[in-house]
Tab-separated table of C-alpha atoms in Angstrom:
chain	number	residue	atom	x	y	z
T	1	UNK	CA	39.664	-90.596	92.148
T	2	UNK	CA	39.576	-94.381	92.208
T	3	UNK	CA	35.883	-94.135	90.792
T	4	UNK	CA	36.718	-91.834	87.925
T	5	UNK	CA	40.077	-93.814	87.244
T	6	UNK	CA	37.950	-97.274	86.838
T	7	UNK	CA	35.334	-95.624	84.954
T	8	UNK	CA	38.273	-94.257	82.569
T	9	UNK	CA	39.443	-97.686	81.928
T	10	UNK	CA	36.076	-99.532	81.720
T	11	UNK	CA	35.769	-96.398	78.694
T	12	UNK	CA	38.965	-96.264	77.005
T	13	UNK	CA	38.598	-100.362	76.264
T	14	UNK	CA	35.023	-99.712	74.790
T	15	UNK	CA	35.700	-100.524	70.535
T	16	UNK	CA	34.914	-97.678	68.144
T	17	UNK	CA	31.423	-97.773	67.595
T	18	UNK	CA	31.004	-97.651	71.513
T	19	UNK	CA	32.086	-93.887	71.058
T	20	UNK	CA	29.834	-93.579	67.799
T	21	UNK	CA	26.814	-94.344	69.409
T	22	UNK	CA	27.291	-92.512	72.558
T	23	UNK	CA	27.721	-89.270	70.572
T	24	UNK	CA	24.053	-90.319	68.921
T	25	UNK	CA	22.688	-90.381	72.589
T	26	UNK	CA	21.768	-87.015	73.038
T	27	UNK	CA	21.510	-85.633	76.979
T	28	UNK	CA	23.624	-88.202	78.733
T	29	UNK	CA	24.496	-85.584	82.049
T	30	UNK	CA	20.896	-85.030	83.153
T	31	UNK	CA	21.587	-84.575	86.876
T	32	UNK	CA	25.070	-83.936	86.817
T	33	UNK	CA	26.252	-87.472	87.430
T	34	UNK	CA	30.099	-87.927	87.692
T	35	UNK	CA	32.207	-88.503	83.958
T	36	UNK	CA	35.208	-88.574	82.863
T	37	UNK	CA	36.416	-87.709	79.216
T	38	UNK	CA	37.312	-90.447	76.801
T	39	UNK	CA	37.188	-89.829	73.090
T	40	UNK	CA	35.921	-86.373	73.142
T	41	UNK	CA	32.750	-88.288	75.190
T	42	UNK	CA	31.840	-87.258	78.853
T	43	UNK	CA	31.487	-91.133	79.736
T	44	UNK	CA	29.289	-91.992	82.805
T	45	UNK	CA	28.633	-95.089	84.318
T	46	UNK	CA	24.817	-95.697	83.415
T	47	UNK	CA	25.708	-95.019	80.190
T	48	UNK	CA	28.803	-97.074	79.899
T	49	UNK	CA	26.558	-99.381	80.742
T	50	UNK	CA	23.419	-98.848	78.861
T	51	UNK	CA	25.188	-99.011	75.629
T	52	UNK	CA	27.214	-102.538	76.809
T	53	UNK	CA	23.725	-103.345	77.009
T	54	UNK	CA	22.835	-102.148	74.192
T	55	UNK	CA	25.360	-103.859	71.909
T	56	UNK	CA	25.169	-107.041	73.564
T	57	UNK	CA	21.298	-106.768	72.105
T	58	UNK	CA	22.162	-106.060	69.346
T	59	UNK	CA	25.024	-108.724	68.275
T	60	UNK	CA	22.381	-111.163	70.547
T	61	UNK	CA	19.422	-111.000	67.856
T	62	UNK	CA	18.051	-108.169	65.058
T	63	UNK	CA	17.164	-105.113	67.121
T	64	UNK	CA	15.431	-103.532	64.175
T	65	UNK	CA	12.887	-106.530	64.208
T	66	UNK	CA	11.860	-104.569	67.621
T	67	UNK	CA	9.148	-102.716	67.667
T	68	UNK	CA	7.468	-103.124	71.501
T	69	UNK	CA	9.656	-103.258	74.305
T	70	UNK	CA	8.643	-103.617	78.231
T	71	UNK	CA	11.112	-102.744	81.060
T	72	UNK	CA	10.756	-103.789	84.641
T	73	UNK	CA	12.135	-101.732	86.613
T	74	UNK	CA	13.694	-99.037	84.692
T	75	UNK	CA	15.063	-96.454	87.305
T	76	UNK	CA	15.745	-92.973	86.016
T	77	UNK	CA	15.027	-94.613	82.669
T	78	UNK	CA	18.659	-94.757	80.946
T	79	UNK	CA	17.954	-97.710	78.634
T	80	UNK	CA	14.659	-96.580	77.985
T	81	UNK	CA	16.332	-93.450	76.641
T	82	UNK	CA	19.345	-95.299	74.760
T	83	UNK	CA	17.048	-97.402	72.935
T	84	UNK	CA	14.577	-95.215	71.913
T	85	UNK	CA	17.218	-92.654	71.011
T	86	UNK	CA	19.206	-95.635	68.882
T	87	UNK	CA	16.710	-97.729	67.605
T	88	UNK	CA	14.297	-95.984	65.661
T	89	UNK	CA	11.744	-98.972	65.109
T	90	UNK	CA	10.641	-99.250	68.315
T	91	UNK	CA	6.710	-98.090	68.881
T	92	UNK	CA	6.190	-98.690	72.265
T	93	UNK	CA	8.065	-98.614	75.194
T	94	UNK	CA	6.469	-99.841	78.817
T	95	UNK	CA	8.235	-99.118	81.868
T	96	UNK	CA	6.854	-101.118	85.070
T	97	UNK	CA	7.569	-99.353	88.555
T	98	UNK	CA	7.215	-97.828	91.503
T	99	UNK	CA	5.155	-94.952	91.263
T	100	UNK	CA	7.989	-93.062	92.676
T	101	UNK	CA	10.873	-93.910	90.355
T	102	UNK	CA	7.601	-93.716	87.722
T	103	UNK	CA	8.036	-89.654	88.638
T	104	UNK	CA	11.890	-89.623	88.079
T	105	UNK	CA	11.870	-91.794	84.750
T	106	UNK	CA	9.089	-89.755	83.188
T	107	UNK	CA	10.877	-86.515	84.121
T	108	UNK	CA	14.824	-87.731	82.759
T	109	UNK	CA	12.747	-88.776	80.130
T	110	UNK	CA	10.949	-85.580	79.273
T	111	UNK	CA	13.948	-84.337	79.065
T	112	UNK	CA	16.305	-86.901	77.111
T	113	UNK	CA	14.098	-88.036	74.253
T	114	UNK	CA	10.910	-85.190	74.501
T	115	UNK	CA	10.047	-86.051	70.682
T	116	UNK	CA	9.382	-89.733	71.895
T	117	UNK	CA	7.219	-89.405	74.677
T	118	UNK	CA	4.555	-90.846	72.989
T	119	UNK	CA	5.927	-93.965	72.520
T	120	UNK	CA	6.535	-94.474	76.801
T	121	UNK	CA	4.228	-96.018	78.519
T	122	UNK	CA	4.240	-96.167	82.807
T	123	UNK	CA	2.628	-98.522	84.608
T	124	UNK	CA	2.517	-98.551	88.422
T	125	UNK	CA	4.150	-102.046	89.471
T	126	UNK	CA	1.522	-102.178	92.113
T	127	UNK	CA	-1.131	-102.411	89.661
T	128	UNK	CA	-0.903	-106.040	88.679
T	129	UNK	CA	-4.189	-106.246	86.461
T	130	UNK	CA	-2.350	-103.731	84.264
T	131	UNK	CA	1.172	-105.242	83.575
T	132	UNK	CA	-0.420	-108.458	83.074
T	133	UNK	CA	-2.035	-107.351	79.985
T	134	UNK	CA	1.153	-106.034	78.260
T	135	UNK	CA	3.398	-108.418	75.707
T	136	UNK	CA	6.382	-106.837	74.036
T	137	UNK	CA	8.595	-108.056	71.616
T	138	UNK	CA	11.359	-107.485	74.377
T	139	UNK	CA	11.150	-107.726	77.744
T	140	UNK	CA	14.127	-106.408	80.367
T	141	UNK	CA	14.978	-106.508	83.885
T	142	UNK	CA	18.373	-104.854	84.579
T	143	UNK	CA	19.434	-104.697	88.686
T	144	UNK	CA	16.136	-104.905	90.508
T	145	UNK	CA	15.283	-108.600	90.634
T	146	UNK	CA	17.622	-108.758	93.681
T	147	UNK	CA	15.387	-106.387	95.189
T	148	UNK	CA	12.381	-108.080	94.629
T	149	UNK	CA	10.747	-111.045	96.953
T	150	UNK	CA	11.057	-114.740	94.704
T	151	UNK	CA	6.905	-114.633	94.613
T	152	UNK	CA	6.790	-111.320	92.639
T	153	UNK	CA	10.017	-112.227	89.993
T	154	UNK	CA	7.676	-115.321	89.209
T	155	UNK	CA	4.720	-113.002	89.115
T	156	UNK	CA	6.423	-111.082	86.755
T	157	UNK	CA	7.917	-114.447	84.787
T	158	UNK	CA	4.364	-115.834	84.720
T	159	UNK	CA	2.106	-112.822	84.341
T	160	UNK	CA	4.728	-110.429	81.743
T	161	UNK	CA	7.784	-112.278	80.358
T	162	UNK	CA	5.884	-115.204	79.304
T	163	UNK	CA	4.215	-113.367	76.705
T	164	UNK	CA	7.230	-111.373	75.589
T	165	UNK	CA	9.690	-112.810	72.387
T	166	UNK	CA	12.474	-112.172	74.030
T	167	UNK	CA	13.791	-111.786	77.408
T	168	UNK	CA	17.315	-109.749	78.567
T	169	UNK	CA	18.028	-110.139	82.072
T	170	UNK	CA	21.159	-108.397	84.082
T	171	UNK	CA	21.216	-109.185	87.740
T	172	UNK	CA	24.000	-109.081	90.212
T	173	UNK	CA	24.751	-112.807	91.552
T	174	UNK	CA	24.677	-113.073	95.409
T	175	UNK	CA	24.724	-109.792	95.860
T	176	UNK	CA	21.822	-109.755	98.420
T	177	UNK	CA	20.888	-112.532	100.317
């Protein structure tokens, strides 16, 4: 109940256009994750938080200047799926991984945005020589830096980001040690 109460409030305070766009999602309950109703919206909490994300890009810099976009760490593949499914300039979408989580994203995926499969890209994080050929207009990393041993974040700063426009980075602070 506490859950579902928060998540209420963190939805009811989202403005207007917050509700807008998560109507223009598509498949937000893949899974069956826990919502509440706000709005007429089953709200969740990856996608409470994929569009925060995804308005703080877009009042950040122009979004529809995006057309390449690589992920690091992308997990089931939620703002994968709300960008694609919200910006439609973007050509090319690279999610780096585990080959594991690869599996998930590409099946949520399959199933959230099947008309833009084309556009997604995986590439196995353990497979270095490949990542370090991509650039992107837009590069993100949202909750797996913590996870990740200093020498690999500046593999990735050196070998991926570098070469990327921009870069949007959401980490908790001190959360591990």
């Amino acid at each position: 109940r506490y859950f579902k109460f928060m998540l209420y409030t963190a939805a009811e305070r989202q403005p207007d256009r917050f509700f807008e766009l998560y109507r223009a999602l598509g498949p937000v309950d893949i899974g069956e994750p826990v919502s509440v109703t706000v709005r007429s919206c089953k709200i969740n909490i990856d996608y409470l938080f994929a569009l925060e994300e995804f308005l703080f890009l877009d009042s950040a810099f122009d979004l529809r200047a995006v057309r390449s976009v690589v992920e690091i760490g992308a997990g089931f593949g939620r703002t994968c799926h709300t960008l694609l499914a919200l910006s439609d300039r973007i050509e090319r979408y690279v999610i780096v991984d585990l080959a594991e989580v690869l599996e998930l994203s590409r099946r949520v995926l399959a199933k959230a945005v099947p008309d833009q499969m084309h556009k997604i890209e995986f590439i196995d994080a353990v497979d270095t020589g490949a990542w370090h050929k991509v650039s992107a207009d837009l590069a993100i990393n949202i909750d797996s830096f913590q996870e990740m041993p200093p020498a690999t974040i500046v593999s990735y700063m050196s070998g991926l980001i570098s070469r990327c426009g921009y870069f949007y980075v959401k980490n908790p602070v001190a959360k591990y040690d």
